PDB file of C-alpha atoms and ligand atoms in Angstrom:
ATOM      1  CA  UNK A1492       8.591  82.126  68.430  1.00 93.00           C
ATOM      2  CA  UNK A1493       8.541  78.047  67.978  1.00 97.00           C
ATOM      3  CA  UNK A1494      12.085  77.041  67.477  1.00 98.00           C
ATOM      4  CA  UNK A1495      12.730  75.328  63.650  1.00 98.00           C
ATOM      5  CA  UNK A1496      15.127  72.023  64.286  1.00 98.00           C
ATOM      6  CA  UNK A1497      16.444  70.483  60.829  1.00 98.00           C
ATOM      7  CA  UNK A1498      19.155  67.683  60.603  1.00 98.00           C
ATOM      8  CA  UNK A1499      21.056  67.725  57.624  1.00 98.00           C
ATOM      9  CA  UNK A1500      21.823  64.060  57.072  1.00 98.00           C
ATOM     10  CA  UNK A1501      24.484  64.940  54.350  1.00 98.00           C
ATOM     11  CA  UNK A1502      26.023  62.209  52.115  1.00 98.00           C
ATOM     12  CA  UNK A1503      24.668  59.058  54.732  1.00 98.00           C
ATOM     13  CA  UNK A1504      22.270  56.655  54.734  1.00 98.00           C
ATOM     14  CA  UNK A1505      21.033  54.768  52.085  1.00 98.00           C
ATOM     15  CA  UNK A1506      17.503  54.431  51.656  1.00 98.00           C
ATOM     16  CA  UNK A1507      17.285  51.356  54.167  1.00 98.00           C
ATOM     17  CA  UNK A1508      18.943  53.338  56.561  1.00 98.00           C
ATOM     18  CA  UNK A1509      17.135  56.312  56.420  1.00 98.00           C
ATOM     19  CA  UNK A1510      13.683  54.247  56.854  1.00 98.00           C
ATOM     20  CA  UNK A1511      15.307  53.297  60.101  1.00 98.00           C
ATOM     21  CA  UNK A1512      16.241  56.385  61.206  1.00 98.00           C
ATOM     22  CA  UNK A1513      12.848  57.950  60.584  1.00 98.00           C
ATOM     23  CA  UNK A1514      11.274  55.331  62.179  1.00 96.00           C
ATOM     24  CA  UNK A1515      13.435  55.976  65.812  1.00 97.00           C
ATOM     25  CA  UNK A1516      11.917  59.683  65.472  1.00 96.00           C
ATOM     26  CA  UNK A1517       8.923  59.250  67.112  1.00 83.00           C
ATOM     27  CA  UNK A1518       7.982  61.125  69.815  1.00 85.00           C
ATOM     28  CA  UNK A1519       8.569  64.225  68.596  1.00 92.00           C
ATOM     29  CA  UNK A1520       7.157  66.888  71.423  1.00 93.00           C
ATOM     30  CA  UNK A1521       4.520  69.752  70.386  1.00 94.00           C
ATOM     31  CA  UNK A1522       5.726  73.097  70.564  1.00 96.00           C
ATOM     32  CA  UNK A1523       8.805  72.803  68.238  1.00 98.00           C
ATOM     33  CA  UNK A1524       8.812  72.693  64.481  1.00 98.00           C
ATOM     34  CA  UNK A1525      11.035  69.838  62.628  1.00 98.00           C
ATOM     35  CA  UNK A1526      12.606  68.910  59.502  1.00 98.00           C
ATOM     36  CA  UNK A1527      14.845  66.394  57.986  1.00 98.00           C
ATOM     37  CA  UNK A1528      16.965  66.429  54.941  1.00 99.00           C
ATOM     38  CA  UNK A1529      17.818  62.958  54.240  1.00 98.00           C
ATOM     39  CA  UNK A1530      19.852  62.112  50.866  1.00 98.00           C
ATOM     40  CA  UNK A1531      17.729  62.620  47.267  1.00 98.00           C
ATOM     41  CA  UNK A1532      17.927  58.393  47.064  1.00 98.00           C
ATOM     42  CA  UNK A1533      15.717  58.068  50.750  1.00 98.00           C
ATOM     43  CA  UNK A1534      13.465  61.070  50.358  1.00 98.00           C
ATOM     44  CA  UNK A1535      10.437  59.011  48.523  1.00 98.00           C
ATOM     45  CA  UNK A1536      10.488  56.363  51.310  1.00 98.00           C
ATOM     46  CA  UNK A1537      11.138  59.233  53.760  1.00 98.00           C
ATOM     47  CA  UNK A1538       8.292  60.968  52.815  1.00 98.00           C
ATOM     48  CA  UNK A1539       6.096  57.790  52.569  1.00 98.00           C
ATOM     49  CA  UNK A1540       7.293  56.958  56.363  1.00 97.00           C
ATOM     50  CA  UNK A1541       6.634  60.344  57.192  1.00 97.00           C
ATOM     51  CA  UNK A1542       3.261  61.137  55.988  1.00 96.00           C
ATOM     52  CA  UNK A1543       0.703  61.962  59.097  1.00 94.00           C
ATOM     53  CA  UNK A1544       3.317  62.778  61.259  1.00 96.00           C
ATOM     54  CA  UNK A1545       4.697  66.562  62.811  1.00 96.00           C
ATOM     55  CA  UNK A1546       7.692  66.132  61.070  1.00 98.00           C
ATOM     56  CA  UNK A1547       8.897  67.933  57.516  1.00 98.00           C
ATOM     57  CA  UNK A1548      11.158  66.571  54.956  1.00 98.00           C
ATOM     58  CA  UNK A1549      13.694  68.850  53.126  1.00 98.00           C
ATOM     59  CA  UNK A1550      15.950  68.623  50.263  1.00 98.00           C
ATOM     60  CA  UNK A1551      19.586  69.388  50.826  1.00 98.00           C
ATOM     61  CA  UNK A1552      20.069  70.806  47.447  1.00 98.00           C
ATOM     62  CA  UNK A1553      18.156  72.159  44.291  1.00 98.00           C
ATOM     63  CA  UNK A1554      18.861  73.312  40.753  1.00 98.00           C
ATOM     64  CA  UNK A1555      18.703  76.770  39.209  1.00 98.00           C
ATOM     65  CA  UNK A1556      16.234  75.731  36.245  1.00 98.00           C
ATOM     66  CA  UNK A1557      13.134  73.743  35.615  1.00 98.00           C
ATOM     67  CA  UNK A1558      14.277  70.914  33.576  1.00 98.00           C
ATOM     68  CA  UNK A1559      16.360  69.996  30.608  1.00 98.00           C
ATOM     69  CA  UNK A1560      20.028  68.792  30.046  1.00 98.00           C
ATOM     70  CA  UNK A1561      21.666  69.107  33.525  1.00 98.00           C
ATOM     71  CA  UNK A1562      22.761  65.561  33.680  1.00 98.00           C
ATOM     72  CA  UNK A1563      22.574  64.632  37.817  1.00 98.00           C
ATOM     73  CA  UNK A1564      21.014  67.672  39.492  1.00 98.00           C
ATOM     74  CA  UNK A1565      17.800  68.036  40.881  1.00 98.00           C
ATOM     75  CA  UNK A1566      14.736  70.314  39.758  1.00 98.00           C
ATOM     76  CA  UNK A1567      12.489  71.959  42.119  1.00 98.00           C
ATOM     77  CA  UNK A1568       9.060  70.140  41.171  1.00 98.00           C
ATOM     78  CA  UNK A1569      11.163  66.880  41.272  1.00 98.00           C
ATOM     79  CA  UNK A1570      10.890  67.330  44.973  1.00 98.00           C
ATOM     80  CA  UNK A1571       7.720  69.408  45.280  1.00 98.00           C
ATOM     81  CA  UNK A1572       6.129  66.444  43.575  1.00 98.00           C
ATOM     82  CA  UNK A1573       7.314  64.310  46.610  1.00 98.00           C
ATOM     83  CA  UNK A1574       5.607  66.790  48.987  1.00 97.00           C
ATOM     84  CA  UNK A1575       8.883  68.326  50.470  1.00 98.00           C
ATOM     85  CA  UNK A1576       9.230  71.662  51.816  1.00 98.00           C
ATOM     86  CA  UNK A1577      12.255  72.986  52.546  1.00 98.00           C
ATOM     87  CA  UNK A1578      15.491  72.923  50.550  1.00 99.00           C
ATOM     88  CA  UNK A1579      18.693  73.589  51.794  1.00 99.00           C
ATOM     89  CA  UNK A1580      20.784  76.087  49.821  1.00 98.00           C
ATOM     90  CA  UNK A1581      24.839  77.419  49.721  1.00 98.00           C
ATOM     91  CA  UNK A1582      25.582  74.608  52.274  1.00 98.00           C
ATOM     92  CA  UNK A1583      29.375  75.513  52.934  1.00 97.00           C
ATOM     93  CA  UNK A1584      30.135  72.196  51.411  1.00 97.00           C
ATOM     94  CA  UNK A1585      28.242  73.287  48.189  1.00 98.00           C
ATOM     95  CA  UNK A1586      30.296  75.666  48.444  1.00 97.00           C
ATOM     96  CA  UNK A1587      33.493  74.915  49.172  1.00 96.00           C
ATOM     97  CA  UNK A1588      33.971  71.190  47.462  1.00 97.00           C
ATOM     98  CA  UNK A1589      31.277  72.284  44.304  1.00 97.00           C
ATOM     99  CA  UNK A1590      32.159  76.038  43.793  1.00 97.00           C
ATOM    100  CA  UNK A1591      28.432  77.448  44.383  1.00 98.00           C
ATOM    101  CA  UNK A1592      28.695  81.010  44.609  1.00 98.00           C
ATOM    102  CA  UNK A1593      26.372  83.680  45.985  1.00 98.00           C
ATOM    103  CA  UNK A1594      25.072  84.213  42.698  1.00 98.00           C
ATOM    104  CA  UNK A1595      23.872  80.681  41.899  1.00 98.00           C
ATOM    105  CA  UNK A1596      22.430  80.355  45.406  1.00 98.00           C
ATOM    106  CA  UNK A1597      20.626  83.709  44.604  1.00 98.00           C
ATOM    107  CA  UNK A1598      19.229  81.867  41.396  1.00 98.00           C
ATOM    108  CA  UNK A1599      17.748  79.019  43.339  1.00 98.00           C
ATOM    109  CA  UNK A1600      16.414  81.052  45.928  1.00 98.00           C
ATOM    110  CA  UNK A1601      14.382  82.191  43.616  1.00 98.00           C
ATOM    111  CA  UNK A1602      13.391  79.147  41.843  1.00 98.00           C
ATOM    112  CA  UNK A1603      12.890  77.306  44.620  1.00 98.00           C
ATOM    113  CA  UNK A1604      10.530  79.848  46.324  1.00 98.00           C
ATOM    114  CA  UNK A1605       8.854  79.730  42.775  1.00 98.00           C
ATOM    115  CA  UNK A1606       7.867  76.298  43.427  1.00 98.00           C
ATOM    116  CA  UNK A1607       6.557  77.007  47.116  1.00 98.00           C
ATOM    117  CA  UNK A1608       9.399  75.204  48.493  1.00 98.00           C
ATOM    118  CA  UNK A1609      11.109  77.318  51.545  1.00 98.00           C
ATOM    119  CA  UNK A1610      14.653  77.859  50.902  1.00 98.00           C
ATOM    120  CA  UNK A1611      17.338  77.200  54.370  1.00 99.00           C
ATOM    121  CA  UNK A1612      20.197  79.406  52.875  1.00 99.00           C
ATOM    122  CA  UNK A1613      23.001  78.830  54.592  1.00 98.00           C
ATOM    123  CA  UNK A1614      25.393  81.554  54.917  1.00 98.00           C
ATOM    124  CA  UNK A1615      29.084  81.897  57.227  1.00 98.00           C
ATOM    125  CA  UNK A1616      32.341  82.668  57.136  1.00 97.00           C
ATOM    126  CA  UNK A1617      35.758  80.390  57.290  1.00 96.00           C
ATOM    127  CA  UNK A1618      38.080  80.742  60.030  1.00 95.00           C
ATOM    128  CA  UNK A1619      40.969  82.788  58.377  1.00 95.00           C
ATOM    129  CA  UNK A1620      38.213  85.381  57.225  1.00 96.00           C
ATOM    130  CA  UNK A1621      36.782  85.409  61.108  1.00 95.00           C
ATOM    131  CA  UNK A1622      40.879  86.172  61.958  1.00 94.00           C
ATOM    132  CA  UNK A1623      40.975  88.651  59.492  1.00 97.00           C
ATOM    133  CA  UNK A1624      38.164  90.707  60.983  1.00 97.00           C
ATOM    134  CA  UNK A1625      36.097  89.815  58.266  1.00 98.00           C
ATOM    135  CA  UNK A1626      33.210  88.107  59.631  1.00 97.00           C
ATOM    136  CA  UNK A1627      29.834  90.501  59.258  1.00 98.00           C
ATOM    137  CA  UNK A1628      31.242  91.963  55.712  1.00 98.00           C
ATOM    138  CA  UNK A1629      31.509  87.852  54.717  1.00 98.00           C
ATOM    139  CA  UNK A1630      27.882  87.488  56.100  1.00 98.00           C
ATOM    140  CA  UNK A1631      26.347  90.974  54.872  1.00 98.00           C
ATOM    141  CA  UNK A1632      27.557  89.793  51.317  1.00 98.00           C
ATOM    142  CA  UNK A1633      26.546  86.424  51.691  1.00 98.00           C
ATOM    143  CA  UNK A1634      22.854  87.446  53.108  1.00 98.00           C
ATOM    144  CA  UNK A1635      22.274  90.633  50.540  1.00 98.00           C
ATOM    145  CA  UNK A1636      23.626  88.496  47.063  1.00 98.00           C
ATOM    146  CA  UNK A1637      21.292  85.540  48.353  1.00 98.00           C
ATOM    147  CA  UNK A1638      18.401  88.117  48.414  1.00 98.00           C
ATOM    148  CA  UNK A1639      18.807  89.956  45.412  1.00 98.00           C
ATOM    149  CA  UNK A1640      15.263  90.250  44.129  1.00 98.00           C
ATOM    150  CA  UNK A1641      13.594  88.210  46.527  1.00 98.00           C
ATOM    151  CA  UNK A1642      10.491  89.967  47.612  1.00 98.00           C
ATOM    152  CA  UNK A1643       9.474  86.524  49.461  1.00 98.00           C
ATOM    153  CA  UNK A1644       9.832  86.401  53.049  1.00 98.00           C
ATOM    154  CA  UNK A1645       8.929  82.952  53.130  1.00 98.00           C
ATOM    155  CA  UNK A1646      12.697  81.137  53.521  1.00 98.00           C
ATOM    156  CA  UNK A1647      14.949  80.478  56.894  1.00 98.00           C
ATOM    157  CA  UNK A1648      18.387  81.675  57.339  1.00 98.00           C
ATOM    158  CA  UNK A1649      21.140  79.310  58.756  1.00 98.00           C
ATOM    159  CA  UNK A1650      24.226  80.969  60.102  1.00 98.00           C
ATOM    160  CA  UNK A1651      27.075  78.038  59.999  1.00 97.00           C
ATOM    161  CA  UNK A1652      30.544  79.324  60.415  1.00 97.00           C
ATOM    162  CA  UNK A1653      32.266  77.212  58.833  1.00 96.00           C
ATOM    163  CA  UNK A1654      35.182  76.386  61.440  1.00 94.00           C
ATOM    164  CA  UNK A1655      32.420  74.946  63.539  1.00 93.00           C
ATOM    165  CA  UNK A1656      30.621  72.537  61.116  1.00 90.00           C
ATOM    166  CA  UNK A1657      31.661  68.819  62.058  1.00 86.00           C
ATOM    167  CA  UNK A1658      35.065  69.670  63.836  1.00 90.00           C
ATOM    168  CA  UNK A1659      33.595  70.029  67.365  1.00 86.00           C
ATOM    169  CA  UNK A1660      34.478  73.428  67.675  1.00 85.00           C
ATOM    170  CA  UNK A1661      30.818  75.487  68.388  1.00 86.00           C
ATOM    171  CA  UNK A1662      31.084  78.776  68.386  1.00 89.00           C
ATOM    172  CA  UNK A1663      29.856  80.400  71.821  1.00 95.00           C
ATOM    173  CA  UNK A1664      26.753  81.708  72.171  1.00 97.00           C
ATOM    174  CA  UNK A1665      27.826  85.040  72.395  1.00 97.00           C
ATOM    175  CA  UNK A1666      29.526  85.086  68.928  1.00 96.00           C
ATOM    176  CA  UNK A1667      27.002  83.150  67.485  1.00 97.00           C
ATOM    177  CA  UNK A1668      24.313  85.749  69.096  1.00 98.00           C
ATOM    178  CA  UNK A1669      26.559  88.852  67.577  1.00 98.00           C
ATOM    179  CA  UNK A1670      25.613  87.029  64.123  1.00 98.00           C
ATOM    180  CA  UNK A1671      22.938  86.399  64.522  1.00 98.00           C
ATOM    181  CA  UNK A1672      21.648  90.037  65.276  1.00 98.00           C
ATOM    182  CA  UNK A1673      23.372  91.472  62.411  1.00 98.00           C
ATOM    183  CA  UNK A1674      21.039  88.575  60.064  1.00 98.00           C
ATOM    184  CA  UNK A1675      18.249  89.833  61.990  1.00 98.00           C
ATOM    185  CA  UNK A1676      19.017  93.561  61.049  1.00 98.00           C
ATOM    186  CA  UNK A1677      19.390  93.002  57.777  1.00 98.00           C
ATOM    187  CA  UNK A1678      16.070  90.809  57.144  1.00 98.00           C
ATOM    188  CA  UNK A1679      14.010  93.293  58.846  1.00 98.00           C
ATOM    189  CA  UNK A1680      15.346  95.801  56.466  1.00 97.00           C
ATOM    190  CA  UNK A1681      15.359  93.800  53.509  1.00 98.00           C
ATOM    191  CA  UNK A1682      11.644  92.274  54.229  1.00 97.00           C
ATOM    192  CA  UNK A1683      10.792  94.411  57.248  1.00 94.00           C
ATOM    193  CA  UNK A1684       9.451  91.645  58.762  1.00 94.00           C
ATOM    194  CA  UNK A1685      11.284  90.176  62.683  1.00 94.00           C
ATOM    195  CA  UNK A1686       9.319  86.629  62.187  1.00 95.00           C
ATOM    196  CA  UNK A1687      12.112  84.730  59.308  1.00 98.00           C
ATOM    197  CA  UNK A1688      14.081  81.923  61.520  1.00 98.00           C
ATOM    198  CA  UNK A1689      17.580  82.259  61.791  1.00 98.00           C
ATOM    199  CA  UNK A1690      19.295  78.841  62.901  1.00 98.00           C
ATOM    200  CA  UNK A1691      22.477  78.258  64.375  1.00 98.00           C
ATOM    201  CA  UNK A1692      24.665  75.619  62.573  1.00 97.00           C
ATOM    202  CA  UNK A1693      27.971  74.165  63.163  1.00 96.00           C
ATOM    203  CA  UNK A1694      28.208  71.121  65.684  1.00 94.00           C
ATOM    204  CA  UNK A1695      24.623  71.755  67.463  1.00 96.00           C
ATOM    205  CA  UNK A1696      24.520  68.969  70.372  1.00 97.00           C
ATOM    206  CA  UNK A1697      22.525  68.156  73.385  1.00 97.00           C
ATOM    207  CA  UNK A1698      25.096  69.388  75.480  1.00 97.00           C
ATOM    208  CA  UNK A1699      25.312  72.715  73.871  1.00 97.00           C
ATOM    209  CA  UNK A1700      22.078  73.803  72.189  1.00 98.00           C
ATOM    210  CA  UNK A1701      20.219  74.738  75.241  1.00 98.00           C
ATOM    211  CA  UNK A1702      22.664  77.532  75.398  1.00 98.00           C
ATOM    212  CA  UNK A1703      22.815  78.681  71.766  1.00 98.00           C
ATOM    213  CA  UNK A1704      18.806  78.008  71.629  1.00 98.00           C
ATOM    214  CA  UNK A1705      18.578  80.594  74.555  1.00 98.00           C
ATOM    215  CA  UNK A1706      20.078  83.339  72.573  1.00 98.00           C
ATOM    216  CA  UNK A1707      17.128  85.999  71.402  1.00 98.00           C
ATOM    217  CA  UNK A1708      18.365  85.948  67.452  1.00 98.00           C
ATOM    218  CA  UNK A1709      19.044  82.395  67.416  1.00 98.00           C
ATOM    219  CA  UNK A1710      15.228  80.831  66.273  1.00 98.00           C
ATOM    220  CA  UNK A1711      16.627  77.644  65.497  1.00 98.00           C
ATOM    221  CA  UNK A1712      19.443  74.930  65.023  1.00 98.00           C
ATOM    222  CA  UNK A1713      20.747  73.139  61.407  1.00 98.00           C
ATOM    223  CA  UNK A1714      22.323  69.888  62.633  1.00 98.00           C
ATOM    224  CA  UNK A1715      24.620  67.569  60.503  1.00 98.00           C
ATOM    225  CA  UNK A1716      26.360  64.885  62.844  1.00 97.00           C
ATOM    226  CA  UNK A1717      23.841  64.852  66.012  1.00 98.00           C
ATOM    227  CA  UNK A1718      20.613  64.368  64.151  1.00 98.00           C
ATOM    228  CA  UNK A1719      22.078  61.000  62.689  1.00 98.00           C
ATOM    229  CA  UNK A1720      22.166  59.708  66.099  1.00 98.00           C
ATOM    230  CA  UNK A1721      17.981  59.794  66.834  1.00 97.00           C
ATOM    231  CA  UNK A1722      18.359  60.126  70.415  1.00 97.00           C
ATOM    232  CA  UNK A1723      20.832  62.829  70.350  1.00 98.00           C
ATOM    233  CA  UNK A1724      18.655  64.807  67.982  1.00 98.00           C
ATOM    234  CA  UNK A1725      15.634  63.772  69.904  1.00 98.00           C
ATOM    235  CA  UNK A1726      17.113  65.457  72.831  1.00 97.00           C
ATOM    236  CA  UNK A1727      18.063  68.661  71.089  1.00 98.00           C
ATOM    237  CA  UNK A1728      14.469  69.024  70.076  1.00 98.00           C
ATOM    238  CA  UNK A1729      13.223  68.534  73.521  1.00 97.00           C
ATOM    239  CA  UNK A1730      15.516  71.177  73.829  1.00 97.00           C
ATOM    240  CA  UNK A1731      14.114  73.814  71.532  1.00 98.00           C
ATOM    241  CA  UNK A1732      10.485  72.577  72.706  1.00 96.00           C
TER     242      UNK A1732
HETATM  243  C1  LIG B2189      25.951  71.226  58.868  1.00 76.60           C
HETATM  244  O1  LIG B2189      26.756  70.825  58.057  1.00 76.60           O
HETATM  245  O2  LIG B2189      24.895  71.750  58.466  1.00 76.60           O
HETATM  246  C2  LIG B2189      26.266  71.074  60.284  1.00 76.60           C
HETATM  247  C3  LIG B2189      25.785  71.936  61.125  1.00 76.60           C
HETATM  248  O3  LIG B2189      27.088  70.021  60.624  1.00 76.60           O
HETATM  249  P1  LIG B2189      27.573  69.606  62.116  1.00 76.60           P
HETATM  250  O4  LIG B2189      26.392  69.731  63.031  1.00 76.60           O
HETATM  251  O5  LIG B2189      28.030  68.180  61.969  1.00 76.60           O
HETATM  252  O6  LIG B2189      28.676  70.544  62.485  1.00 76.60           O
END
């Protein structure tokens, strides 16, 4: 299956930035699908910088309805319009810092998919619930609520735990791979289909994603702090390539 690479550029870059940033991704080798989620402020420029070339632009958050008096969020054909196609959704941060539940991420899910765009749900648990013993019941929750009613196979999975997103710590391979089959289990029940990417997040690098990449479950990597480095990300591409 062609490995899915997407760099969540979180809250950096301004628009300027960004254009430079896109502009040190060329080279991008066949055999490896990518995406970028640059801040809502760069996406237009992204996505003018980007046109004609292998790589996809993605959102790194949506709203749960089509328009109306939701003063500073997003709506889904505000960034179909732009010609982006994936949107990341239940980021741990979104969760953790802006209270999204499973049940709003379940709304957008569905919106989103509504609206063509493909949704990277982002699922994992925190380190005291991973101590606790608690890790696949977190995840099973987290997967089923965020698929409640969706019918649509079209969307990627990202397991993050979230004791491994920007502190360094990765989980191993083997951990991440024990997650990663349980996801797989339950979206070949839930869609009975073994083709949805599942992507490991949680500080991805070049000198570790080879070995995560490698794992049969993991399809994929979400990457915050390497992909704003272009030749770091560059080199966990020609990883998954
Ligand atoms: C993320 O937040 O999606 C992420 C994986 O971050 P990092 O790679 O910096 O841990």
């Amino acid at each position: 299956m062609t490995k899915l690479i997407v760099g969540n550029w979180k809250m950096n870059k301004t628009s300027t930035e960004a254009a430079q940033l896109v502009q040190e991704l060329s080279k991008i080798p066949s055999g490896v699908s990518v995406a970028i989620c640059p801040p809502f402020t760069a996406l237009d420029r992204c996505a003018q910088l980007l046109k004609g070339t292998p790589i996809a632009l993605g959102a790194q958050n949506v709203y749960c309805q089509e328009k109306g008096a939701f003063t500073g969020e997003i709506a889904p054909d505000m960034l179909t319009d732009l010609g982006i196609r994936y949107v990341i959704i239940g980021h741990s941060e979104r969760r953790s810092l802006f209270f999204e539940t499973d049940e709003l991420v379940n709304q957008k899910v569905k919106l989103a998919q509504q609206h063509q765009l493909i949704p990277i749900i982002c699922v994992g648990e925190s380190l005291e619930e991973r101590e606790q013993n608690q890790t696949l019941m977190v995840i099973e929750r987290q997967v089923t609520t965020a698929l409640k009613d969706v019918t649509n196979a079209n969307l990627v999975i990202a397991y993050e735990p979230i004791w491994a997103i920007g502190t360094g710590k990765t989980a191993t391979p083997e951990i991440a791979q024990e997650v990663h089959h349980v996801i797989r289990q339950l979206l070949s029940k839930h869609f009975n289909d073994n083709t949805i990417h599942i992507l490991y997040g949680g500080s991805m690098k070049p000198s570790n994603a080879a070995a995560l990449l490698a794992q049969p479950d993991i399809t994929g990597g979400l990457i915050g702090g390497a992909s704003l480095v272009a030749d770091d990300f560059l080199e966990i591409i020609r990883q998954a390539a």
